[in-house]
Amino acid sequence: MNNAVAGFSKLSKKEKISWIANEYFSNPEEALAIIRNYWNSDEKLQQLHDEFIENTITNLYIPLGVAPNFLINGKYKTIPMAIEESSVVAAASKSAKYWATRGGFKATIINTEKIGQVHFTYNGDSQKLADFFTNIKPKFFSDTQSITKNMQQRGGGILDIELRDKRNLLENYFQLHATFETKDSMGANFINSCLEQFATTLKTEAQNAGLDLEVVMSILSNYVPNCIVRAEVSCNVEDLTEKHIPNPHDFAARFVQAVQIAEVEPFRAVTHNKGIMNGVDAVILATGNDFRAVEAGVHAYAARNGQYSSLSHAKIENGIFTFSLEIPLALGTVGGLTSLHPLVKLCLEILEKPSAEELMQIVAVAGLAQNFAALRSLTTTGIQEGHMKMHLNNIINQFEATDEERNLIKLHFKKNVVSHSAVVEFIQNLRK
Ligand code: MEV
């Protein structure tokens, strides 16, 4: 079968779906039924979702859960999380409850600077370019005034523009490296519009000055090492109680060791940080933010010292256990999907309409809570016990168990170790 198609984007939604169903399924009707089953019955709402992207055929559901009882800077929050992994919301809730009785989470904004660059080549005397840049620098600001006006009213705007000589990396390579404050918006559109205007100004002025300069591209950077939030929990070591390890000092020591391993060993660091991102991404998705941007930036930050390392740190000092996380987060609570997607709006209301800085704090806390839950399990029972308990529902659903079977399975595995094969065997025995 030839699966290539010309002019697909110009087909109607109905035509696109029937092409997919006929091209890839031996039973097209069955495929069509599944696709339609996930359409929203409210046509206007479905159209809204259709128009978020190109070639929409249906919607892919991801569960939206909430983790309550998060005490953050003295205030309780219920955190919405969109995620498909069984144990994540349960783990977040468990951590929230644990720390609520030990002073809660503290979160602080370290800085909020965003970055964008115009990449260009210049073949000539670098001093001449530096003088040219100093001369025309005010023009970058004046030429972008129509773009920056509203942002300035909100207290943001362009912070600075630097000329950077990058010829040690690539022949004739220079940059305009610009920094921005974008307040409650993530700022991608604002930054990219400013940068494209910088590029136009640069080209025009270079031509007037007779400089041999060519712009390659203009784009924001998703690496934001000066847009950092810190989340922390701490308590007396005596209060770090854990039912599987009788002495809190032993639990604290083992926990710190687990973090130290992630600090020095990249294979462990990646999984350790993945656990943090379980919490971070779930809140980012629920609040309509760009999780790919955050993922890329966070992992670059984790490798900033030349080796990929843990994003969180733990210590015991003067009888106090402290566990903390610092991550770069470029988030928005206005613009983008935030006022467009009804569920995103709802999630932001559950969070009591946070500013971007407040959302950064909430997201970092969710990441730290997730990391605490994972390390607590890993250093005591192992993760499989809790993980498989949560995964039990998925296995039951896979076997389309009846209500009666479901009750019997749940009763049995309350006291027995859950594994895929044990559940399958139990179901098969039931059905004999
Ligand atoms: C699973 O999604 C996340 C963990 O592997 C994280 C970790 O190992 O720290 C449990």
XYZ file of C-alpha atoms and ligand atoms in Angstrom:
442
model
C 0.000 0.000 0.000
C 1.256 3.496 -0.814
C 0.642 5.621 2.298
C 1.769 8.926 0.791
C -0.909 11.587 0.305
C -0.935 14.935 -1.482
C -2.778 18.002 -0.162
C -3.849 16.283 3.067
C -4.133 19.528 5.050
C -6.649 20.839 2.510
C -9.036 17.905 2.981
C -12.028 18.343 5.287
C -11.860 16.732 8.727
C -14.271 14.016 7.537
C -12.095 13.310 4.492
C -8.924 13.183 6.568
C -10.439 10.704 8.988
C -11.803 8.459 6.289
C -8.404 8.496 4.524
C -6.740 7.359 7.785
C -9.393 4.719 8.472
C -9.255 3.267 4.958
C -5.500 3.470 4.602
C -4.428 1.872 7.893
C -7.255 -0.343 9.131
C -8.634 -3.629 7.913
C -11.881 -2.618 9.608
C -12.262 1.112 8.816
C -15.663 1.346 10.534
C -14.163 0.214 13.817
C -11.371 2.815 13.560
C -13.884 5.536 12.696
C -15.964 4.585 15.727
C -12.959 4.948 18.062
C -11.992 8.301 16.551
C -15.561 9.609 16.887
C -15.955 8.225 20.380
C -13.361 10.711 21.588
C -14.943 13.756 19.961
C -16.614 16.188 22.273
C -20.398 16.213 21.845
C -20.298 19.999 22.195
C -19.433 20.960 18.619
C -18.100 24.395 19.477
C -15.788 22.951 22.093
C -14.594 20.316 19.637
C -13.928 22.992 17.049
C -11.837 24.919 19.593
C -9.688 21.830 20.111
C -9.554 21.059 16.386
C -8.111 24.488 15.760
C -5.292 24.245 18.293
C -3.292 22.293 15.703
C -3.361 21.195 12.067
C -4.996 17.961 10.833
C -6.835 17.223 14.086
C -8.724 13.948 13.885
C -9.811 13.505 17.498
C -8.704 14.106 21.113
C -6.266 12.051 23.167
C -7.353 12.017 26.803
C -4.831 12.278 29.618
C -6.275 12.059 33.139
C -6.427 15.314 35.070
C -6.071 14.671 38.796
C -5.500 16.868 41.824
C -3.055 16.560 44.709
C -4.463 18.402 47.744
C -2.881 19.533 51.039
C 0.223 21.219 49.626
C 1.320 23.720 52.250
C 3.433 26.218 50.272
C 4.829 29.321 51.984
C 2.168 28.933 54.680
C -0.824 28.568 52.336
C -2.630 25.386 51.352
C -2.848 24.616 47.643
C -4.578 21.895 45.661
C -2.380 21.143 42.678
C -3.919 19.999 39.375
C -1.825 17.407 37.524
C -2.339 16.009 34.012
C -0.479 12.722 33.702
C -0.964 9.150 32.569
C 1.487 7.425 34.963
C -0.473 5.577 37.658
C 1.452 6.468 40.795
C 2.363 10.141 40.285
C -0.656 11.927 41.784
C -0.836 9.492 44.701
C 2.867 10.055 45.405
C 2.481 13.852 45.261
C -0.467 13.740 47.652
C 1.456 11.524 50.055
C 4.446 13.900 50.082
C 2.153 16.899 50.518
C 0.559 15.319 53.586
C 3.929 14.287 55.016
C 5.418 17.781 54.778
C 2.251 19.638 55.818
C 2.896 18.388 59.358
C 6.581 19.344 59.183
C 6.381 23.028 58.256
C 5.379 22.626 54.617
C 7.261 23.656 51.470
C 9.139 26.924 51.096
C 9.514 28.309 47.605
C 11.443 31.370 46.434
C 12.005 33.038 43.104
C 15.717 33.615 42.500
C 15.351 35.503 39.191
C 13.055 35.773 36.149
C 15.196 36.718 33.149
C 14.420 35.296 29.689
C 16.849 35.133 26.776
C 16.750 35.518 23.000
C 19.431 35.697 20.322
C 20.002 36.975 16.813
C 22.660 34.745 15.259
C 24.673 36.361 12.467
C 27.938 36.197 10.582
C 30.255 39.152 10.082
C 33.378 39.208 7.996
C 35.519 42.160 9.011
C 37.225 44.106 11.770
C 35.630 43.208 15.108
C 36.360 46.641 16.636
C 34.464 48.254 13.756
C 31.508 45.937 14.527
C 31.695 46.756 18.253
C 31.643 50.529 17.518
C 28.786 50.053 15.049
C 26.821 48.093 17.691
C 27.342 50.791 20.353
C 26.120 53.417 17.881
C 22.963 51.618 16.815
C 22.061 49.989 20.171
C 19.428 52.677 21.043
C 17.799 51.969 17.674
C 17.058 48.362 18.707
C 14.992 49.780 21.569
C 13.275 52.526 19.567
C 12.457 50.271 16.589
C 10.705 47.768 18.886
C 8.640 50.343 20.755
C 5.322 49.277 19.229
C 6.034 45.673 20.334
C 7.299 46.529 23.819
C 4.747 49.219 24.774
C 2.196 46.890 26.417
C 4.840 44.754 28.058
C 6.466 47.877 29.528
C 3.102 48.900 30.985
C 3.026 45.535 32.766
C 6.528 46.172 34.163
C 8.431 44.072 31.623
C 10.332 44.641 28.406
C 13.815 44.338 26.951
C 16.422 44.347 29.726
C 19.606 44.513 27.689
C 21.182 43.653 24.346
C 24.802 42.568 24.079
C 27.037 41.925 21.118
C 28.818 38.600 21.564
C 31.839 37.470 19.583
C 31.543 33.709 19.043
C 34.332 33.259 16.504
C 36.099 30.834 18.854
C 33.199 28.438 18.127
C 32.459 29.064 14.463
C 33.987 31.129 11.678
C 32.619 34.721 11.543
C 29.920 33.860 14.120
C 28.505 36.688 16.258
C 25.306 37.142 18.262
C 23.014 39.753 19.631
C 22.295 38.255 23.026
C 19.201 39.906 24.493
C 17.578 39.545 27.893
C 13.910 40.141 28.668
C 11.430 40.400 31.521
C 8.052 39.057 30.415
C 6.111 39.209 33.738
C 3.096 36.826 33.709
C 3.492 35.668 30.109
C 5.903 32.961 29.041
C 6.956 35.539 26.487
C 7.852 33.409 23.453
C 5.851 35.530 20.987
C 6.983 38.788 22.535
C 10.656 37.774 22.524
C 10.595 36.362 18.991
C 8.859 39.484 17.654
C 11.485 41.713 19.303
C 14.302 39.551 17.948
C 12.979 39.620 14.401
C 12.805 43.407 14.599
C 16.388 43.491 15.981
C 17.448 41.432 12.969
C 15.741 43.830 10.544
C 17.338 46.848 12.251
C 20.727 45.131 12.252
C 20.550 44.290 8.539
C 19.366 47.759 7.507
C 21.937 49.596 9.606
C 24.759 47.270 8.515
C 23.868 47.898 4.887
C 23.905 51.688 5.503
C 27.303 51.366 7.198
C 28.668 49.063 4.471
C 29.362 46.129 6.814
C 29.610 42.561 5.494
C 27.038 41.056 7.844
C 24.418 38.352 7.352
C 21.663 37.326 9.761
C 21.270 33.537 10.071
C 18.289 33.365 12.451
C 16.509 34.999 15.377
C 14.946 32.928 18.149
C 14.406 32.834 21.906
C 16.433 30.403 23.976
C 14.637 27.767 26.025
C 17.737 27.656 28.217
C 16.929 30.123 30.999
C 19.597 29.724 33.704
C 18.598 33.125 35.136
C 14.926 32.258 35.523
C 15.283 30.090 38.596
C 12.946 28.986 41.340
C 13.958 27.205 44.530
C 11.768 24.816 46.534
C 12.764 23.419 49.891
C 11.602 21.316 52.806
C 13.380 20.971 56.121
C 12.788 19.565 59.589
C 14.630 18.260 62.619
C 16.126 14.886 61.765
C 14.116 13.431 64.711
C 10.935 14.414 62.888
C 11.880 12.627 59.666
C 9.926 9.554 60.707
C 9.359 6.649 58.332
C 7.562 3.495 59.361
C 9.970 1.155 57.531
C 13.129 2.586 59.148
C 12.709 2.880 62.934
C 15.489 5.439 63.469
C 14.899 8.782 61.640
C 18.676 9.414 61.634
C 19.152 6.249 59.553
C 16.405 7.273 57.155
C 17.869 10.785 56.803
C 21.368 9.413 56.169
C 20.179 6.921 53.557
C 18.068 9.606 51.857
C 21.046 11.991 51.653
C 23.175 9.171 50.238
C 20.588 8.476 47.554
C 20.709 12.133 46.496
C 24.521 12.132 46.551
C 24.527 9.161 44.169
C 22.376 11.175 41.740
C 24.790 14.108 42.140
C 27.806 12.106 40.993
C 26.396 9.376 38.727
C 24.697 10.458 35.467
C 22.869 7.135 34.917
C 21.137 7.590 38.249
C 20.825 11.389 37.826
C 18.713 11.017 34.679
C 16.190 8.735 36.407
C 16.264 10.845 39.569
C 15.492 13.969 37.507
C 12.864 12.088 35.496
C 11.064 11.561 38.785
C 11.205 15.321 39.436
C 9.825 15.976 35.954
C 6.892 13.619 36.678
C 5.631 16.328 39.015
C 6.839 19.326 37.001
C 5.407 18.233 33.631
C 2.054 17.205 35.103
C 1.430 20.728 36.465
C 2.858 22.358 33.359
C 0.453 20.400 31.153
C -2.513 21.091 33.416
C -1.781 24.823 33.293
C -1.358 24.965 29.510
C 2.383 25.621 29.540
C 5.031 24.286 27.152
C 6.506 21.154 28.724
C 8.975 20.582 25.861
C 10.530 23.995 26.474
C 10.761 23.327 30.196
C 12.176 19.809 29.706
C 14.892 21.050 27.325
C 15.858 23.926 29.625
C 15.823 21.903 32.828
C 18.072 19.151 31.473
C 20.532 21.674 30.026
C 20.638 23.228 33.502
C 21.262 19.806 35.056
C 24.369 19.546 32.846
C 25.558 23.148 33.307
C 28.766 22.164 35.099
C 29.887 19.817 32.330
C 28.337 16.622 33.695
C 24.646 15.746 33.956
C 23.752 15.795 37.646
C 20.924 15.810 40.167
C 18.654 18.849 40.211
C 17.905 18.337 43.896
C 20.208 18.322 46.906
C 19.930 17.052 50.475
C 21.936 17.657 53.613
C 21.947 17.135 57.361
C 23.411 20.087 59.268
C 23.158 20.758 63.017
C 20.459 18.132 63.356
C 18.358 19.635 60.537
C 17.476 17.697 57.400
C 17.113 19.911 54.300
C 15.992 18.777 50.868
C 15.897 21.328 48.030
C 15.511 21.806 44.320
C 16.491 24.645 41.982
C 15.204 24.621 38.425
C 14.836 27.057 35.537
C 11.168 27.556 34.603
C 9.866 29.925 31.926
C 6.113 29.831 32.550
C 3.088 31.926 31.770
C -0.291 32.408 33.399
C -1.561 34.766 30.695
C -1.523 34.297 26.920
C -1.129 31.035 25.016
C -3.599 28.324 26.018
C -4.210 29.842 29.444
C -7.370 31.724 28.503
C -8.333 29.504 25.575
C -8.525 25.957 26.916
C -11.493 25.653 29.333
C -9.739 23.015 31.463
C -6.527 25.021 31.658
C -8.595 27.994 32.848
C -10.245 25.760 35.417
C -6.876 24.481 36.670
C -5.581 28.029 37.036
C -8.693 28.825 39.058
C -8.055 25.812 41.309
C -4.621 27.362 41.857
C -6.366 30.677 42.653
C -5.168 32.474 39.513
C -1.446 32.505 40.247
C 1.044 34.958 38.790
C 3.812 33.370 36.688
C 6.124 33.604 39.724
C 3.591 31.844 41.949
C 3.139 29.150 39.316
C 6.934 28.682 39.153
C 6.877 28.067 42.917
C 3.993 25.602 42.722
C 5.620 23.660 39.868
C 8.978 23.452 41.653
C 7.234 22.229 44.797
C 5.421 19.534 42.791
C 8.810 18.427 41.424
C 10.421 18.320 44.860
C 7.432 16.455 46.348
C 7.620 13.871 43.585
C 11.354 13.444 44.110
C 10.829 13.039 47.868
C 8.174 10.376 47.320
C 10.370 8.441 44.873
C 13.452 8.536 47.119
C 11.407 7.639 50.168
C 10.132 4.514 48.409
C 13.466 3.673 46.809
C 15.347 3.854 50.130
C 12.731 1.835 52.025
C 10.314 -0.591 50.320
C 11.424 -0.094 46.696
C 9.057 1.549 44.217
C 7.364 -1.544 42.853
C 5.071 -2.088 45.827
C 3.292 1.269 45.494
C 3.692 1.433 41.744
C 2.140 -1.965 41.094
C -0.704 -1.293 43.555
C -1.605 1.733 41.425
C -0.984 -0.182 38.214
C -3.376 -2.962 39.307
C -6.330 -1.048 37.819
C -4.609 -0.927 34.426
C -4.100 -4.697 34.442
C -7.703 -5.276 35.549
C -8.924 -3.036 32.724
C -6.714 -4.814 30.214
C -8.579 -8.029 31.048
C -11.980 -6.296 31.001
C -12.776 -7.706 34.429
C -16.408 -7.719 35.602
C -17.299 -5.806 38.791
C -17.361 -9.056 40.739
C -13.931 -10.112 39.427
C -12.596 -6.623 40.122
C -13.679 -6.799 43.787
C -12.134 -10.250 44.236
C -8.851 -9.171 42.613
C -8.617 -6.027 44.758
C -9.355 -7.991 47.914
C -6.722 -10.599 47.100
C -3.998 -8.091 46.208
C -4.573 -6.026 49.335
C -2.522 -8.685 51.096
C -0.447 -10.114 48.245
C 2.401 -8.737 46.145
C 1.139 -7.299 42.846
C 2.964 -8.364 39.712
C 1.639 -8.569 36.173
C 1.969 -12.356 36.098
C 0.405 -12.819 39.566
C -2.647 -10.785 38.525
C -2.971 -12.632 35.212
C -2.728 -15.980 37.007
C -5.336 -14.902 39.541
C -7.748 -13.780 36.805
C -7.213 -16.999 34.845
C -7.950 -19.069 37.974
C -11.087 -17.033 38.613
C -12.268 -17.680 35.095
C -11.617 -21.434 35.087
C 9.295 6.694 37.775
O 8.427 7.352 36.890
C 10.185 7.677 38.476
C 11.272 7.067 39.374
O 12.046 6.141 38.622
C 12.126 8.221 39.851
C 13.377 7.804 40.603
O 13.901 6.707 40.376
O 13.832 8.628 41.424
C 10.652 6.325 40.518
